[in-house]
Amino acid sequence: AELSDIPSGVLGALKELSSFEVVPHTLTLGYTYWGADYVLKQILPPEVEVPSSFETIKNQPRIKTVVNKVGTITNEFRVPQFEILAGKDDMITEVKQYGATFRLDYSLVYWNSRLEHEHVRLISLFKAGETVCDMFAGIGPFSIPAAQKGCIVHANDLNPDSIHYLRINVKINKVMVNVYTYNMDAREFMRHLMGVPASEEKSECSIEATNNHQSCPYTRGGGIEDEKMTIDKKEILEQGINIQGVGGPCMKIEVTSKRQLQDYKEKDWSNDNGVETSKHQFNETKNKRLRGLKLSRTKIWEHVDHVIMNLPASAIQFLDVFKGLLERKYWKGSLPWVHCYCFIRSNETEESTLAEVEAILNAKIDPVFHIVRDVAPNKVMACLSFKLPEETCFKSECNNDLNQCLPCAEEPSSRDSILQYDPSNV
């Protein structure tokens, strides 16, 4: 601007505040004085959207394909749509992060390299031997490093292409020994894992035959006598024994824990709701870091340490699956940590997000909030970690068959003492 363009009244007011002298000066402005987004907005037509960021997926320096994300993510599998700007029409590539290799088809699955530090942060909270459920596993950015650390991982995703590449990545990274893959709806996945098999429910008088003789309470006939019988281990192993117990007759005593564990290891889930587990997973691993890993003998419905919910757009809405999910009488140890990812917009707060979560769980929680990254000027991605509250997750103690509640805190009646199984007598 010229000096003559400055009104004399303005100059006079300024001089009253401070003594200064106005001298002419020439300043040349270049592109370095503004950000790229501002410059592009000035030179591009108004109807053209300014690119907000870029990401390099393939290893440098040979970039073979350049793509542009078209529109917003709206499909069921949360996979972006792309257009090829230059290079080959080939979206299959490999990415290396924190010692793991991930193969993927960028046109079929979701991947975000900016989340590498978050993957490392969360996995650092896990310990070898812990059990992890990954409800929205994708191609394995959490599941693979957790398995490399020595965790037992149950990884699920609704997108069959994601599961296809997850299974490939499990083999590439040599963690077949402790990763189970599932292609299911996330709610059904959790119900499937936590559902106690009918055979397990019928074996409340099951015996781990570690001694030659074991005692088990039972009733004969109509269930009016209170007697005990001594059961020989050989008889159990050869034919099993049907006894009278809670819920009526025909409760079969199971075989040794060793045989139960072998059955659990060798169970083939490939035809059961998209679950893939096979015998070879329990053979000696080729991954040196996992050699000597002792697999947990605790069954999945008995204990889980961590549940990962990495679907920020809607993971909070899936928290309702935890209502009455667990069987109290089978659960062992502490309740799991839930790591739920979400978006927090400018008109939302941590307090409002917490209130939404507690309303769904119908319980109070003591969460740890971690801000992952800025997604947009008015939106951040966060991770909400909390212990699953007991009042939410355990099923009612009511016996649905009898339409009445079994006594919990009160002393049992004489008839209850006959019908109920006392584990201290085993």
Coordinates of C-alpha atoms in Angstrom, one line a residue, residues 71-288:
G71 CA -15.3 -38.9 -1.8
T72 CA -15.9 -40.1 1.8
I73 CA -16.0 -43.6 3.2
T74 CA -19.6 -44.8 3.2
N75 CA -19.5 -48.5 2.3
E76 CA -20.0 -51.4 4.8
F77 CA -16.3 -52.3 5.0
R78 CA -15.0 -48.8 5.5
V79 CA -12.8 -49.1 2.4
P80 CA -12.0 -45.8 0.5
Q81 CA -12.6 -45.5 -3.2
F82 CA -9.7 -44.5 -5.3
E83 CA -8.9 -43.3 -8.8
I84 CA -5.6 -44.0 -10.5
L85 CA -3.8 -40.8 -11.4
A86 CA -0.6 -42.2 -12.8
G87 CA 1.2 -45.5 -13.1
K88 CA 0.0 -49.1 -13.0
D89 CA -3.5 -50.1 -12.1
D90 CA -2.1 -52.4 -9.3
M91 CA -3.0 -51.7 -5.6
I92 CA -1.3 -54.7 -4.1
T93 CA 1.8 -53.8 -2.1
E94 CA 3.7 -54.6 1.1
V95 CA 4.3 -52.3 4.1
K96 CA 6.8 -52.9 6.9
Q97 CA 6.1 -51.5 10.4
Y98 CA 7.7 -52.2 13.8
G99 CA 9.3 -55.5 12.6
A100 CA 6.1 -56.8 10.9
T101 CA 5.3 -57.1 7.2
F102 CA 1.8 -56.4 5.9
R103 CA 0.6 -57.4 2.4
L104 CA -2.5 -55.7 1.2
D105 CA -4.7 -54.7 -1.7
Y106 CA -5.3 -51.0 -1.0
S107 CA -8.4 -51.1 -3.2
L108 CA -10.0 -53.8 -1.1
V109 CA -9.0 -53.2 2.5
Y110 CA -8.4 -50.3 4.9
W111 CA -4.9 -49.2 5.8
N112 CA -3.5 -46.1 7.4
S113 CA 0.2 -45.7 7.9
R114 CA -0.3 -42.7 10.2
L115 CA -1.4 -45.1 12.9
E116 CA 1.9 -46.8 13.3
H117 CA 2.8 -45.1 16.6
E118 CA -0.7 -45.9 18.0
H119 CA -0.2 -49.6 17.1
V120 CA 3.1 -49.6 19.0
R121 CA 1.6 -47.7 22.0
L122 CA -1.3 -50.1 22.5
I123 CA 0.7 -53.3 22.0
S124 CA 3.2 -52.0 24.6
L125 CA 0.4 -52.4 27.2
F126 CA 0.1 -56.2 26.5
K127 CA 2.1 -59.0 28.0
A128 CA 3.2 -62.3 26.6
G129 CA 0.7 -65.0 27.2
E130 CA -2.3 -62.7 27.5
T131 CA -5.4 -63.3 25.4
V132 CA -6.5 -60.5 23.0
C133 CA -9.8 -60.2 21.1
D134 CA -9.5 -57.8 18.1
M135 CA -13.1 -57.1 17.0
F136 CA -12.2 -55.1 13.9
A137 CA -8.8 -56.5 13.0
G138 CA -8.5 -55.5 9.4
I139 CA -5.3 -57.0 7.9
G140 CA -3.7 -57.2 11.4
P141 CA -2.0 -54.0 12.4
F142 CA -2.8 -54.8 16.1
S143 CA -3.2 -58.6 15.9
I144 CA 0.2 -59.4 14.2
P145 CA 2.5 -57.4 16.6
A146 CA 0.4 -58.7 19.6
A147 CA 1.0 -62.2 18.4
Q148 CA 4.7 -61.5 17.8
K149 CA 4.8 -60.4 21.4
G150 CA 3.5 -63.7 22.5
C151 CA -0.2 -63.0 23.0
I152 CA -3.0 -65.4 22.0
V153 CA -5.0 -63.4 19.5
H154 CA -8.6 -63.9 18.2
A155 CA -8.8 -61.6 15.2
N156 CA -12.1 -60.8 13.5
D157 CA -13.2 -58.6 10.6
L158 CA -16.5 -58.4 8.6
N159 CA -14.6 -57.8 5.3
P160 CA -13.6 -61.1 3.7
D161 CA -10.8 -59.4 1.8
S162 CA -9.3 -58.2 5.1
I163 CA -9.4 -61.7 6.5
H164 CA -7.8 -63.0 3.4
Y165 CA -4.9 -60.7 3.8
L166 CA -4.8 -61.2 7.5
R167 CA -4.3 -64.9 7.1
I168 CA -1.5 -64.2 4.5
N169 CA 0.1 -61.8 7.0
V170 CA -0.1 -64.3 9.8
K171 CA 1.9 -66.8 7.6
I172 CA 4.4 -64.1 6.4
N173 CA 5.1 -63.1 10.0
K174 CA 5.2 -66.7 11.3
V175 CA 2.7 -66.3 14.0
M176 CA 0.3 -69.1 13.0
V177 CA 0.8 -70.7 16.4
N178 CA -1.2 -68.2 18.3
V179 CA -3.6 -66.3 15.9
Y180 CA -7.2 -67.4 15.2
T181 CA -9.0 -65.6 12.4
Y182 CA -12.8 -65.0 12.1
N183 CA -14.9 -63.5 9.4
M184 CA -18.0 -62.4 11.3
D185 CA -20.1 -59.5 12.4
A186 CA -18.3 -58.1 15.5
R187 CA -21.2 -58.7 17.9
E188 CA -21.7 -62.2 16.7
F189 CA -17.9 -62.7 17.0
M190 CA -17.9 -61.8 20.7
R191 CA -21.0 -63.9 21.4
H192 CA -19.5 -66.8 19.6
L193 CA -16.3 -66.6 21.6
M194 CA -17.9 -66.1 25.0
G195 CA -20.7 -68.6 24.4
V196 CA -20.1 -71.7 26.6
P197 CA -20.6 -74.9 24.6
A198 CA -23.4 -77.1 25.6
S199 CA -21.0 -79.9 26.4
E200 CA -19.3 -77.6 28.9
E201 CA -22.6 -76.6 30.5
K202 CA -23.5 -80.3 31.0
S203 CA -20.2 -81.1 32.7
E204 CA -20.6 -79.1 35.9
C205 CA -19.5 -82.3 37.7
S206 CA -16.5 -82.8 35.4
I207 CA -13.5 -84.3 36.9
E208 CA -9.8 -83.8 36.1
A209 CA -8.7 -87.4 36.8
T210 CA -5.3 -86.6 38.3
N211 CA -5.7 -89.1 41.1
N212 CA -6.8 -92.8 40.9
H213 CA -10.1 -92.0 42.7
Q214 CA -12.2 -88.9 42.8
S215 CA -15.5 -88.1 44.6
C216 CA -18.4 -86.3 43.1
P217 CA -21.8 -85.5 44.7
Y218 CA -24.7 -87.0 42.9
T219 CA -28.3 -88.1 43.5
R220 CA -30.1 -91.2 42.5
G221 CA -33.5 -91.8 41.1
G222 CA -35.7 -88.8 41.8
G223 CA -33.0 -86.8 43.4
I224 CA -34.1 -87.3 47.0
E225 CA -31.0 -89.0 48.4
D226 CA -27.8 -87.2 49.4
E227 CA -25.0 -89.6 48.7
K228 CA -21.5 -89.6 47.3
M229 CA -19.9 -92.2 45.1
T230 CA -16.3 -93.0 44.4
I231 CA -15.4 -93.0 40.7
D232 CA -12.5 -94.9 39.3
K233 CA -10.3 -93.1 36.9
K234 CA -10.2 -95.9 34.4
E235 CA -14.0 -96.1 34.3
I236 CA -14.2 -92.4 33.5
L237 CA -11.7 -92.7 30.7
E238 CA -13.2 -95.8 29.1
Q239 CA -16.9 -95.0 29.1
G240 CA -17.8 -91.9 31.1
I241 CA -20.5 -91.8 33.8
N242 CA -23.9 -90.3 33.7
I243 CA -25.0 -88.8 37.0
Q244 CA -27.8 -86.7 38.4
G245 CA -27.0 -83.1 39.2
V246 CA -28.1 -79.5 38.7
G247 CA -30.8 -79.4 36.0
G248 CA -31.5 -83.2 36.0
P249 CA -30.0 -86.4 34.8
C250 CA -27.5 -87.3 32.0
M251 CA -24.6 -85.0 33.1
K252 CA -21.6 -86.8 31.7
I253 CA -18.3 -86.6 33.6
E254 CA -15.5 -85.5 31.2
V255 CA -12.2 -87.1 30.7
T256 CA -8.8 -85.8 31.8
S257 CA -7.8 -82.2 31.4
K258 CA -5.0 -83.4 29.1
R259 CA -7.5 -84.9 26.7
Q260 CA -9.7 -81.8 27.0
L261 CA -6.8 -79.6 26.1
Q262 CA -5.9 -81.8 23.1
D263 CA -9.5 -81.7 21.8
Y264 CA -9.4 -77.9 22.2
K265 CA -6.2 -77.6 20.3
E266 CA -7.2 -79.9 17.4
K267 CA -10.7 -78.5 17.0
D268 CA -11.3 -77.5 13.4
W269 CA -13.5 -74.4 13.3
S270 CA -13.2 -73.8 9.5
N271 CA -16.9 -74.7 8.9
D272 CA -18.2 -72.8 11.9
N273 CA -19.2 -69.2 11.2
G274 CA -16.2 -68.4 9.1
V275 CA -13.7 -69.3 11.8
E276 CA -10.4 -70.8 10.7
T277 CA -8.2 -72.7 13.1
S278 CA -6.2 -75.8 12.3
K279 CA -4.0 -78.4 13.9
H280 CA -0.8 -77.1 12.3
Q281 CA -1.2 -73.9 14.3
F282 CA 0.0 -75.7 17.4
N283 CA 3.1 -77.3 15.8
E284 CA 6.5 -75.9 16.6
T285 CA 6.7 -72.3 15.3
K286 CA 9.3 -71.1 13.0
N287 CA 9.3 -67.7 14.6
K288 CA 12.3 -67.7 17.0

